[in-house]
Coordinates of C-alpha atoms in Angstrom, one line a residue:
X1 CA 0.0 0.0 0.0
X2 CA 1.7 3.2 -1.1
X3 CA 1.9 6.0 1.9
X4 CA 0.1 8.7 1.5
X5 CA 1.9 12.0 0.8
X6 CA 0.4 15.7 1.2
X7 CA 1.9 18.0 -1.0
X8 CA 4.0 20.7 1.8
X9 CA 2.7 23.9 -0.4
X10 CA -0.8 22.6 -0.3
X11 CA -1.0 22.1 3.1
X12 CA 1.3 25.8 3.9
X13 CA -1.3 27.2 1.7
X14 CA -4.3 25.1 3.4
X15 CA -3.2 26.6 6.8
X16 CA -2.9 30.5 5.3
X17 CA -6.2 30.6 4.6
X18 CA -7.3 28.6 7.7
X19 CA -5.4 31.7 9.4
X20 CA -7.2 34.2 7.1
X21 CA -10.3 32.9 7.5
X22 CA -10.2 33.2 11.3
X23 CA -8.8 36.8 11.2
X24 CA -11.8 37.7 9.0
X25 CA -13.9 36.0 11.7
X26 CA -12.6 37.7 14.5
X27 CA -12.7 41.1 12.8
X28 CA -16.7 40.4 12.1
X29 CA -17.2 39.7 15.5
X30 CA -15.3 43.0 16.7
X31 CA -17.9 44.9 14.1
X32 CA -20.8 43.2 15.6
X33 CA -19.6 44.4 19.3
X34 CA -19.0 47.8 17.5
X35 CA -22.5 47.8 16.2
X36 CA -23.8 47.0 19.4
X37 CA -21.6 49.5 21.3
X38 CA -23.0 52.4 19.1
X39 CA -26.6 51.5 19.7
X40 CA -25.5 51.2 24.0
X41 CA -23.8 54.9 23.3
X42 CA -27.2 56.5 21.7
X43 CA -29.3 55.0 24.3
X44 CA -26.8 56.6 27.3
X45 CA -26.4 59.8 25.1
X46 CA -29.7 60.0 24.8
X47 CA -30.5 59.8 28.9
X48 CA -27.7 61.9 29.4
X49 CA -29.1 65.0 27.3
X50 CA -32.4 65.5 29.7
X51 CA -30.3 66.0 33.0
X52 CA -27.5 68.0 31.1
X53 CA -30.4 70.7 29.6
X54 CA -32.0 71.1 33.1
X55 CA -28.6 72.0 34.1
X56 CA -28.3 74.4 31.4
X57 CA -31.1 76.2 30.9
X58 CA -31.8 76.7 35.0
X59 CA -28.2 77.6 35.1
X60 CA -28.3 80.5 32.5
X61 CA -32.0 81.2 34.3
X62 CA -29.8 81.7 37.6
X63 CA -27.7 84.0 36.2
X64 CA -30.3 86.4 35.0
X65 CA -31.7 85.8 39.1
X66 CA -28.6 86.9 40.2
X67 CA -28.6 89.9 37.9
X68 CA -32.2 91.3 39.3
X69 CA -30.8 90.3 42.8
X70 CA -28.1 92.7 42.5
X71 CA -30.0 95.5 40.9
X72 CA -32.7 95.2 44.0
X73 CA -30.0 94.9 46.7
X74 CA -28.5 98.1 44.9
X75 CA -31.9 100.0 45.7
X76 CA -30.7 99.5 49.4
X77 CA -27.5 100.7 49.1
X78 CA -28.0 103.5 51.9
X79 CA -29.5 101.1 54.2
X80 CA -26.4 98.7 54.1
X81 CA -23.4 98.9 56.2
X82 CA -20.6 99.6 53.8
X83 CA -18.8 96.2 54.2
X84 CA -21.4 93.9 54.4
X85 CA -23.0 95.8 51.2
X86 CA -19.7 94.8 49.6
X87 CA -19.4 91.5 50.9
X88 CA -23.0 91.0 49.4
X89 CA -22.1 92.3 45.9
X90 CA -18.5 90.1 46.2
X91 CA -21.1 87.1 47.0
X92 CA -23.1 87.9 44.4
X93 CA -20.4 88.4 41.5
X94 CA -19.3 85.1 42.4
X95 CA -22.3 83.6 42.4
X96 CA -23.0 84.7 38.7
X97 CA -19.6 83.6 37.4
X98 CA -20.3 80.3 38.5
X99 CA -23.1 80.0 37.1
X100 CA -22.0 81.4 33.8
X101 CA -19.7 79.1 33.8
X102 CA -22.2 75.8 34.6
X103 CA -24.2 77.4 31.7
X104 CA -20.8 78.0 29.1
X105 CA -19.9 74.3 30.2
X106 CA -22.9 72.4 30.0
X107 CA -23.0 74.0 26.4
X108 CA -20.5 72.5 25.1
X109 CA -21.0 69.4 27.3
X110 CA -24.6 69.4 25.0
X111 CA -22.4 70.5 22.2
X112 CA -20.5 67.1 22.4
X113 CA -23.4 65.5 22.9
X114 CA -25.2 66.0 19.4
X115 CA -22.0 64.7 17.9
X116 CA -21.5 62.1 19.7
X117 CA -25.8 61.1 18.7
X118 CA -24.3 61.9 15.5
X119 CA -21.3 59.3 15.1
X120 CA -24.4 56.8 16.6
X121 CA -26.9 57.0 14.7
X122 CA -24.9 55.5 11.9
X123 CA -24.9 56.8 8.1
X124 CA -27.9 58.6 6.7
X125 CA -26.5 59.7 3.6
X126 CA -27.8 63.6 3.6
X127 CA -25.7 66.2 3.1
X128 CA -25.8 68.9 5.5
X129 CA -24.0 72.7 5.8
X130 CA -21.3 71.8 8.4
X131 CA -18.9 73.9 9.9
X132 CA -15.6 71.4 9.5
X133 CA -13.2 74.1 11.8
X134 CA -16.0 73.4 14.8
X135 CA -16.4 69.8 14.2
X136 CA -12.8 68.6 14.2
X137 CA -12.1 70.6 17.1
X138 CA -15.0 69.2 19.2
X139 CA -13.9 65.7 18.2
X140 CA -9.8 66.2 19.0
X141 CA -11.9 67.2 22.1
X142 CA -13.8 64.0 22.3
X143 CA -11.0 61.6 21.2
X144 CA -8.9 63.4 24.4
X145 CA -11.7 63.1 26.6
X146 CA -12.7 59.7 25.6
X147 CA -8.6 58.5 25.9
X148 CA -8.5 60.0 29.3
X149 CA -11.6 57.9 30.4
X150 CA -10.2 54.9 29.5
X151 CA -6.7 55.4 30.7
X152 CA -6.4 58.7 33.6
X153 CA -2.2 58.5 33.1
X154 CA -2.7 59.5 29.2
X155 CA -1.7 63.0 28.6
X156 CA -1.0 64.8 25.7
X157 CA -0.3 68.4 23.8
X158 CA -3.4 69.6 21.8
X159 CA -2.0 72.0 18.7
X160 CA -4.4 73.8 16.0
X161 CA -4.4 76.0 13.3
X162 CA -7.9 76.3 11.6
X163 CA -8.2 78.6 8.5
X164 CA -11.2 80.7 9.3
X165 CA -11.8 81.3 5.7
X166 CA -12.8 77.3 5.2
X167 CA -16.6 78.0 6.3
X168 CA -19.3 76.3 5.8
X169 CA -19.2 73.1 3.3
X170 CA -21.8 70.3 2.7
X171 CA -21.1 67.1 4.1
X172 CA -22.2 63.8 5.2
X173 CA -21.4 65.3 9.2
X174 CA -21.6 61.8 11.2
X175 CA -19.7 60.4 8.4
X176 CA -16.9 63.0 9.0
X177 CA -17.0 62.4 12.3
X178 CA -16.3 59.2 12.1
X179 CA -13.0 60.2 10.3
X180 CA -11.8 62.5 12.6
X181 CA -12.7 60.4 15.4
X182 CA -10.5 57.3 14.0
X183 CA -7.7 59.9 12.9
X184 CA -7.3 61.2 16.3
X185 CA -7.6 58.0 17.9
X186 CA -5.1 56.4 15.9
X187 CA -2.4 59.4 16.6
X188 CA -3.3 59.3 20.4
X189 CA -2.9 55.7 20.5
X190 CA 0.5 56.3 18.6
X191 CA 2.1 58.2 21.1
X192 CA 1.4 55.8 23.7
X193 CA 3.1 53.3 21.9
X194 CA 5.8 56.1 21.9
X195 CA 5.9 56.9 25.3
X196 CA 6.2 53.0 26.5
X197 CA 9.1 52.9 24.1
X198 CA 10.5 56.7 25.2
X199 CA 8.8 57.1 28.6
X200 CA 11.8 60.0 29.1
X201 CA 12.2 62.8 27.2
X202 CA 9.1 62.6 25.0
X203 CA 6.0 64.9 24.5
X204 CA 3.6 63.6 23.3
X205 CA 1.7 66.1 20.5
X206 CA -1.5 65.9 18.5
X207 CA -1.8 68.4 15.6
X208 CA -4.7 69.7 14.0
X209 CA -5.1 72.2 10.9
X210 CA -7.6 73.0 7.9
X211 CA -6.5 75.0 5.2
X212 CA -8.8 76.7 2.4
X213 CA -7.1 75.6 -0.8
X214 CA -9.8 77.5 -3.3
X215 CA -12.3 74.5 -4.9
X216 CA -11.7 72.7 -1.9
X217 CA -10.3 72.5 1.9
X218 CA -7.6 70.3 3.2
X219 CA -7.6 69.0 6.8
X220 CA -4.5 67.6 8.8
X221 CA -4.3 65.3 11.7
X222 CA -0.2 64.8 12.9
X223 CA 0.8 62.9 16.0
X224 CA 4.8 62.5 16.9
X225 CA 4.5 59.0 17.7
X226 CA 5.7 56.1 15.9
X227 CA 4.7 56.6 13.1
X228 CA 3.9 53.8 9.9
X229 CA 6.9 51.5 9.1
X230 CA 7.2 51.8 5.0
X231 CA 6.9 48.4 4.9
X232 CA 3.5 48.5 5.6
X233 CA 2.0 52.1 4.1
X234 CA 0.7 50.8 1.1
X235 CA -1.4 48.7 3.3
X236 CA -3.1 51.2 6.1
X237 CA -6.2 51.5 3.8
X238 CA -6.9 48.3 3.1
X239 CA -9.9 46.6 5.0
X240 CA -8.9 44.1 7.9
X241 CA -5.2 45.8 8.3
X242 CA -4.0 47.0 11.4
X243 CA -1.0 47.1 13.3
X244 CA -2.4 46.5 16.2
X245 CA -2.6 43.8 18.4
X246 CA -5.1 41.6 18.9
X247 CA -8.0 42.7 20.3
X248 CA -7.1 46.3 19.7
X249 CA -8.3 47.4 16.4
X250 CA -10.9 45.6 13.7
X251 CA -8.5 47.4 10.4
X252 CA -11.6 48.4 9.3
X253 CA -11.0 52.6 10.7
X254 CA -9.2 53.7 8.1
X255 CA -10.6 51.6 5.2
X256 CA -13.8 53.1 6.3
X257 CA -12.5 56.4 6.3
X258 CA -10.8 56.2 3.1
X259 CA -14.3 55.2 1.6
X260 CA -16.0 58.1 3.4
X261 CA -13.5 60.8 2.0
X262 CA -13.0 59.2 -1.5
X263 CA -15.9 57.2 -2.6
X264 CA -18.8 59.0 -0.9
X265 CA -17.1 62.5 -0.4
X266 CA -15.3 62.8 -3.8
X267 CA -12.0 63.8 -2.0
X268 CA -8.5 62.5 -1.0
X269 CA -6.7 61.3 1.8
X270 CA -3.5 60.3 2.2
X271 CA -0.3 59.5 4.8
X272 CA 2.8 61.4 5.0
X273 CA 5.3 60.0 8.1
X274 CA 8.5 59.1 8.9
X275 CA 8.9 55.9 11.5
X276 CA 9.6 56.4 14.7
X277 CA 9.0 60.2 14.3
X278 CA 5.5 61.4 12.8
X279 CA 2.8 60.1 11.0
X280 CA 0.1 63.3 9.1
X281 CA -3.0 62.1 7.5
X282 CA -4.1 64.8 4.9
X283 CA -7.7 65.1 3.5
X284 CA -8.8 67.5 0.8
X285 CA -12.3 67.7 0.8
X286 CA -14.6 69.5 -2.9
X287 CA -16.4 72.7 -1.1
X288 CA -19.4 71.4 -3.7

């Protein structure tokens, strides 16, 4: 009886797509967690906003309280002892600063809110005027925030230059904010890699710019972390790549987002870095 002999490439080959399969498998089940984690994050967003617009409409309502309070303690100026009329108006100027600033706060705590609901409610596919200098910086402030949450020891210099002049432009805005989001989180997670590898001597840096270039607008996100190894950059767009470790990315953020910017939003986006030292995604975004 003749042994049986496997061919060694078949069975290399057999066990690649074995591994392939499983990867693409894992990465569906990360999506499905995803899925299920935006539709948690709308429903806690959405409890969120009722308690957060008591506080802010009875906080501006308070400072307009303390305004007629100080205009009818002022009719008894004459009747006051001198110090305890001053100690009243010193209570009372404090009093309104802190609630302007409750009221200026939970603003743009509501503020984040609506984009976060925005980044939830998954694709709708409308077009909407959206101010891109006020969205990106509301989401390097989310991506910060959200970092911090997760880990308290993360720290890490914010940097901006937004073009005034970029305005208004129509865009998919939950779509967008699903770019930026992934963008910063991808350079904030960067320079922790850096920081384990430099813990002395290192600043971490996030950059943010727009630019009005005409026809069009061009955005940049730059960290100084470790940038992409050139091995690798003609592969950071492709679905299912990451660099990350297991359990620590799907390699889906930045396929998404090169869809989003090039297939849906007629633009570009691209990587410029140097390993170890940088890494700047650029977008250029039609005004029409």
């Amino acid at each position: 009886m003749d042994d049986l002999k496997i061919d060694s490439d078949d069975s290399s080959e057999s066990n690649k797509i074995g591994d392939q399969l499983k990867a693409v498998r894992d990465q569906l089940l990360e999506c499905e967690k995803l899925a299920s984690l935006g539709q948690l994050t709308a429903g806690i967003v959405h409890e969120i906003k009722n308690p957060l617009n008591f506080i802010t409409n009875f906080s501006a309502l308070s400072v307009e309280l303390v305004s007629e309070l100080k205009e009818a303690v002022g009719k008894f100026r004459d009747l006051i002892d001198t110090k305890e009329y001053d100690y009243l108006q010193e209570i009372m100027g404090d009093l309104e600063t802190n609630m302007q600033k409750i009221s200026e706060h939970g603003k743009r705590a509501d503020s984040i809110i609506r984009g976060m609901l925005l980044y939830a409610h998954g694709k709708s596919g409308e077009r909407v005027p959206t101010d891109i200098n006020a969205m990106l910086s509301e989401y390097v402030s989310l991506g910060y925030h959200g970092m911090r949450a997760s880990d308290n020891t993360f720290n890490i210099k914010l940097e901006s230059n937004y073009d005034p002049s970029v305005g208004i432009i129509e865009v998919v805005p939950q779509d967008i904010a699903r770019v930026f989001l992934n963008l910063i989180n991808n350079a904030c997670y960067s320079t922790i890699q850096k920081k384990k590898l430099k813990p002395e001597n290192y600043d971490p840096v996030l950059f943010t710019g727009t630019k009005n270039l005409g026809d069009r607008i061009e955005i940049r996100v730059r960290d100084n972390g470790v940038g992409v190894p050139a091995s690798v950059r003609d592969k950071i767009f492709n679905p299912f790549f990451t660099t990350k470790p297991a359990g620590k990315g799907t390699g889906l953020g930045l396929s998404i987002s090169y869809d989003i910017i090039v297939n849906e939003h007629h633009g570009e986006i691209k990587v410029e870095t140097t390993e170890g030292e940088y890494a700047e995604f650029i977008i250029a975004l039609p005004k029409r």
